[in-house]
Each structure stands twice: as C-alpha cells, then as structure tokens.
PDB file of C-alpha atoms in Angstrom:
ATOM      1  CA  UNK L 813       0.000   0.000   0.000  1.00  0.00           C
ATOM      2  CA  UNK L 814       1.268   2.949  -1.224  1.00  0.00           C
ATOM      3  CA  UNK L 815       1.270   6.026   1.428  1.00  0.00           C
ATOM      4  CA  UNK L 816       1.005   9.980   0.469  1.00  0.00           C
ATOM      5  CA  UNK L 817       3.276  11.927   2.452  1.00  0.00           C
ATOM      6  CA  UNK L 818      -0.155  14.403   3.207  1.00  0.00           C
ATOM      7  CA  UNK L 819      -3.179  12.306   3.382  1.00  0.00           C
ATOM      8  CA  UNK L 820      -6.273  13.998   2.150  1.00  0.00           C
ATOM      9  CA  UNK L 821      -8.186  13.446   5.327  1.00  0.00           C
ATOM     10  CA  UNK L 822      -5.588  14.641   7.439  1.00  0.00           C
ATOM     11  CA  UNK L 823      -4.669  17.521   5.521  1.00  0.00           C
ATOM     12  CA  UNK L 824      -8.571  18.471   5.953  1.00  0.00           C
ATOM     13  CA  UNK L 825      -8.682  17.831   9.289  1.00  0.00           C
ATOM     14  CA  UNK L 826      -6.085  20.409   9.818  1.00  0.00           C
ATOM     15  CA  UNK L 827      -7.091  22.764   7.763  1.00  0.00           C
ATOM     16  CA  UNK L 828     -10.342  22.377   9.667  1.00  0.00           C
ATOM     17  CA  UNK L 829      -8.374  23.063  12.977  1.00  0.00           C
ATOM     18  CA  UNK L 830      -7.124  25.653  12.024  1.00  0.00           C
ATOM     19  CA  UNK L 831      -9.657  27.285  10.958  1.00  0.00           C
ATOM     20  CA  UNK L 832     -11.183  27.666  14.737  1.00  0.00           C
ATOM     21  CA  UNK L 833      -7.717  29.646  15.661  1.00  0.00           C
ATOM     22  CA  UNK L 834      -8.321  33.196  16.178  1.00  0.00           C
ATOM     23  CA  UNK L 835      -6.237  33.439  12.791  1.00  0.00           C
ATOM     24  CA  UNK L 836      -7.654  31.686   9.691  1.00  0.00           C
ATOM     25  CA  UNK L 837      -5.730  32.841   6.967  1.00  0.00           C
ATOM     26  CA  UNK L 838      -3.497  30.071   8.329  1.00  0.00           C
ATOM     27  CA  UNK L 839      -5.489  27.044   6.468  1.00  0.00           C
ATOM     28  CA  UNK L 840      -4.558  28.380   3.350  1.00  0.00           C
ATOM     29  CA  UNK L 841      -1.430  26.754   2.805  1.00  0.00           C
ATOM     30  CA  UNK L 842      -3.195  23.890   3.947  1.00  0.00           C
ATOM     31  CA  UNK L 843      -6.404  23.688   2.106  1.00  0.00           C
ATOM     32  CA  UNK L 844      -4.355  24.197  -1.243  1.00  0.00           C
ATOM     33  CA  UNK L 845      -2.011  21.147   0.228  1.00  0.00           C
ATOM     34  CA  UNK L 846      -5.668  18.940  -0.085  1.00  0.00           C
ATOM     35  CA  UNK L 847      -6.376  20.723  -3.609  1.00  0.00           C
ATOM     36  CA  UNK L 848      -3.466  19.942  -5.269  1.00  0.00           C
ATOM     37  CA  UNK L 849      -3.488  16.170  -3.258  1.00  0.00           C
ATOM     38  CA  UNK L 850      -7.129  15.890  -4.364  1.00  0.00           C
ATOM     39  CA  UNK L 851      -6.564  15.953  -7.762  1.00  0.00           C
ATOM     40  CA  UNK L 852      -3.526  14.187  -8.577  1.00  0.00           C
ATOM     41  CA  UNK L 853      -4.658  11.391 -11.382  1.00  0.00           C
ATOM     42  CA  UNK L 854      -5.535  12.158 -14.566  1.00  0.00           C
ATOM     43  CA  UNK L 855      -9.310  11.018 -13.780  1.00  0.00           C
ATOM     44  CA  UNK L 856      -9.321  13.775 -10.977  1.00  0.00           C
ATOM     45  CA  UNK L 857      -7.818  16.625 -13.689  1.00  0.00           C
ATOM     46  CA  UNK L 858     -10.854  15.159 -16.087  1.00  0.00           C
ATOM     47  CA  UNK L 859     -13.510  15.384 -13.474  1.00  0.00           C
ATOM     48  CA  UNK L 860     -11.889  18.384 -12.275  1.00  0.00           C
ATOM     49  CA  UNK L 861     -12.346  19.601 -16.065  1.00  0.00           C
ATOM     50  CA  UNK L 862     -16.068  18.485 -16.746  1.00  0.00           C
ATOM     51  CA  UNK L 863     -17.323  20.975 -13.352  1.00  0.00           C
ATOM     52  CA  UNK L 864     -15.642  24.067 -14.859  1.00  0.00           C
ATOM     53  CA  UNK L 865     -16.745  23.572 -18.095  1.00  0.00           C
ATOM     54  CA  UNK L 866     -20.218  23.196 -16.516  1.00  0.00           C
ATOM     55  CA  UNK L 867     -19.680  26.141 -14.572  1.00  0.00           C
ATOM     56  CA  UNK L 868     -18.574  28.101 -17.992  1.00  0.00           C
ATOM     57  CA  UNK L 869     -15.195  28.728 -16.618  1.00  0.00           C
ATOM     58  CA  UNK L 870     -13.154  27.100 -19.686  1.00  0.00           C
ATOM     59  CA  UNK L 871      -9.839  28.378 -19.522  1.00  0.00           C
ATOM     60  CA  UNK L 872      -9.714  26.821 -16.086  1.00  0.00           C
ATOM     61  CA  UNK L 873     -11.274  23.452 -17.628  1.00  0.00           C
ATOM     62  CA  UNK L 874      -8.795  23.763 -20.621  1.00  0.00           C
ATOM     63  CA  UNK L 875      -6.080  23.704 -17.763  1.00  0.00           C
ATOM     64  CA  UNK L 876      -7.556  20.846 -16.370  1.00  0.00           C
ATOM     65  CA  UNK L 877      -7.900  19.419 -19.460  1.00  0.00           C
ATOM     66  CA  UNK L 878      -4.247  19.781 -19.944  1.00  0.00           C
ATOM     67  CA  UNK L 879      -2.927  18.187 -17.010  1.00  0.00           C
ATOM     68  CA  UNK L 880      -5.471  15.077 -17.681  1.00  0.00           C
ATOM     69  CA  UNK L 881      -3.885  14.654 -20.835  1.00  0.00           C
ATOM     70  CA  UNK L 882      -0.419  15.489 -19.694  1.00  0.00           C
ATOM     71  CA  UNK L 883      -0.826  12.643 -17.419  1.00  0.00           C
ATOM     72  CA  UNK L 884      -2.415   9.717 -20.074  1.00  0.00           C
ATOM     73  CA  UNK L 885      -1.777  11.111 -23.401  1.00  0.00           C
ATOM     74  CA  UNK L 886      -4.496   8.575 -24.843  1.00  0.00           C
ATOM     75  CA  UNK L 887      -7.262  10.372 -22.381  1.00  0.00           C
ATOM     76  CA  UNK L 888      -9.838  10.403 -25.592  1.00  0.00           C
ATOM     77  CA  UNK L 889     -12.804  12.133 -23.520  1.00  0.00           C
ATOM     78  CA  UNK L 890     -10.106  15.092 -22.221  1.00  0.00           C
ATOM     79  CA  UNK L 891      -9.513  15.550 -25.807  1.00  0.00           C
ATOM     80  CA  UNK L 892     -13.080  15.686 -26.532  1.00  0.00           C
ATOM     81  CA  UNK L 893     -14.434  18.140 -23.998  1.00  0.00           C
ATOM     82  CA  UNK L 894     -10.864  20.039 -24.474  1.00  0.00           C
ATOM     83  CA  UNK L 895     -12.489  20.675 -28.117  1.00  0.00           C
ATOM     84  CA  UNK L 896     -16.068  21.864 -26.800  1.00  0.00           C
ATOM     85  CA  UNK L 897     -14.169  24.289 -24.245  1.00  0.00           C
ATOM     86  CA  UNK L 898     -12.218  25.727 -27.021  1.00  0.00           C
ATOM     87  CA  UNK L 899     -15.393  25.712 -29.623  1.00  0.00           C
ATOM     88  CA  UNK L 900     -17.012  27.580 -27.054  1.00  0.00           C
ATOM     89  CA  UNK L 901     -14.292  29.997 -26.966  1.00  0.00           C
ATOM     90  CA  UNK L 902     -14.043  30.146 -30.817  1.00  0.00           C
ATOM     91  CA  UNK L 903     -11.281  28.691 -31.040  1.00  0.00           C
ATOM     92  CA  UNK L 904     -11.750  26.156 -33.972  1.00  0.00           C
ATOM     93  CA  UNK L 905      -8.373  25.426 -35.113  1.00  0.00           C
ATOM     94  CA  UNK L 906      -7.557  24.193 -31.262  1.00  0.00           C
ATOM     95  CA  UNK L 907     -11.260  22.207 -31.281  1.00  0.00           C
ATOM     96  CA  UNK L 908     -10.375  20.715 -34.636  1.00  0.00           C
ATOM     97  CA  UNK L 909      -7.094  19.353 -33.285  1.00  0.00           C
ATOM     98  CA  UNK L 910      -8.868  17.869 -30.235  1.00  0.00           C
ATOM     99  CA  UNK L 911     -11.664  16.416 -31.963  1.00  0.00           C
ATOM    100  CA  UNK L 912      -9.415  14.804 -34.797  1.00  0.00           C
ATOM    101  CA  UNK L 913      -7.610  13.425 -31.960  1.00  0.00           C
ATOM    102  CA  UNK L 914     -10.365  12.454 -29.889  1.00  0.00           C
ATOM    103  CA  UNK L 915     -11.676  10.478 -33.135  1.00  0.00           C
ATOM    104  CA  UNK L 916      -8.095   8.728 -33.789  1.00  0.00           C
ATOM    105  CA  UNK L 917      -8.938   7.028 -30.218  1.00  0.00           C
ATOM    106  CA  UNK L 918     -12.803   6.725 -31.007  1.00  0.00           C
ATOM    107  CA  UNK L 919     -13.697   6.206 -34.623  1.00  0.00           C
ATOM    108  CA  UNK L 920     -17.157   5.019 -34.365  1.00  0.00           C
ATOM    109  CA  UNK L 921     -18.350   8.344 -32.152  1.00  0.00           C
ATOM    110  CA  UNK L 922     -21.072  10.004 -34.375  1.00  0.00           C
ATOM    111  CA  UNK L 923     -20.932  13.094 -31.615  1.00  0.00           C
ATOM    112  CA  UNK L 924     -17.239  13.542 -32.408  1.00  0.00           C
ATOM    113  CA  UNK L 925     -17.985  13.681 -36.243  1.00  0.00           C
ATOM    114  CA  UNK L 926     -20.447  15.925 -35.630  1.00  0.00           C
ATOM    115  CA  UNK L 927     -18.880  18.302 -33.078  1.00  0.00           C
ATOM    116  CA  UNK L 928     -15.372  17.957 -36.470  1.00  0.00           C
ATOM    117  CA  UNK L 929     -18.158  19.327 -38.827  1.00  0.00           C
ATOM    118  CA  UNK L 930     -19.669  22.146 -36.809  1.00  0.00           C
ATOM    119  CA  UNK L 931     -15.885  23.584 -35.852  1.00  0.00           C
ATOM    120  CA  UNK L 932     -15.154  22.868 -39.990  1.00  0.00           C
ATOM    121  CA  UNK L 933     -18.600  25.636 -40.951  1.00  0.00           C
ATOM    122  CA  UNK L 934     -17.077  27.722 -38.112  1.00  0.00           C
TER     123      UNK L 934
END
C-alpha cells in the first residue's frame, strides 16, 4: 500500500483546525495542500475539467484538461471536452485538433464527427 506523504483526510482535518484559531488565513497553505493532493490522477484533472466547463469557466477546464492529458496522453474524452471548451471559446483550429484526436482514439463516435463538422462551418 502505497502512502502519500499528506493524506487527504488529514490535511482536511487540519485545515479544519485551524480554521477555529483566532487566525484563519493560516489554512490556506493547507487547504491548497488537499487541492493539489485531491486531484492528482488524470481522472481527478478530467472530473476536475467536466465541473468548470459546466460552470462556464473554460480556460480553467482547458487547464484541467491539460494536465489530464499530460498525465495519459491517450485520455480520448479530455480531448473531446478540451475541443467543446475551445469551440465555445471560438477557437476552432484548437477544437479541430482535439476532436481529430479524440476520433483517432474513437472512430465510431457520431458526436465527435459531428462536433469535427460544426468547428469545420465555423
């Protein structure tokens, strides 16, 4: 079993202590300790991705888009929503690229064919 040198729970549980102190600016170190701890797979940077873009904050999920590709390079959904964050932000050269890709790992998707054609009249 493989042992994180700041466990999530503890790492909570302090910042949670903390924050009863008189002072508690001094959980922020801390609660950015659990963020970065929190999401530290490539399915956490994906996940991570999918609530911003929900939220409309897409240069944030095109960050965490990044990283969940950075960390599995054949992450074929990152790719995918990585295109409709950057069609939403008009930029279809960018989309193009990540739907092309995210049909080189999934040839059969219709959506991903469809999403190609919409950046290609854009």
């Amino acid at each position: 079993m493989f042992l994180r040198p700041f466990s999530i729970l503890i790492t909570l549980c302090l910042g949670l202590g903390f924050l009863s102190l008189p002072r508690p600016v001094q959980s922020l170190p801390l609660n950015a300790i659990a963020q970065v701890n929190a999401a530290s797979t490539a399915l956490d940077f994906f996940n991570q991705g999918v609530k911003r873009l929900q939220q409309g904050d897409l240069e944030a999920a095109i960050n965490s888009f990044n990283e969940a590709i950075r960390l599995n390079p054949n992450y074929a959904q990152a790719y995918g929503n990585r295109g409709i964050a950057y069609s939403r932000l008009q930029q279809y050269d960018q989309a193009l690229a990540d739907y092309n890709q995210f049909i080189r790992f999934n040839p059969n998707s219709a959506v991903a064919y469809y999403n190609e054609q919409l950046c290609m009249i854009n």
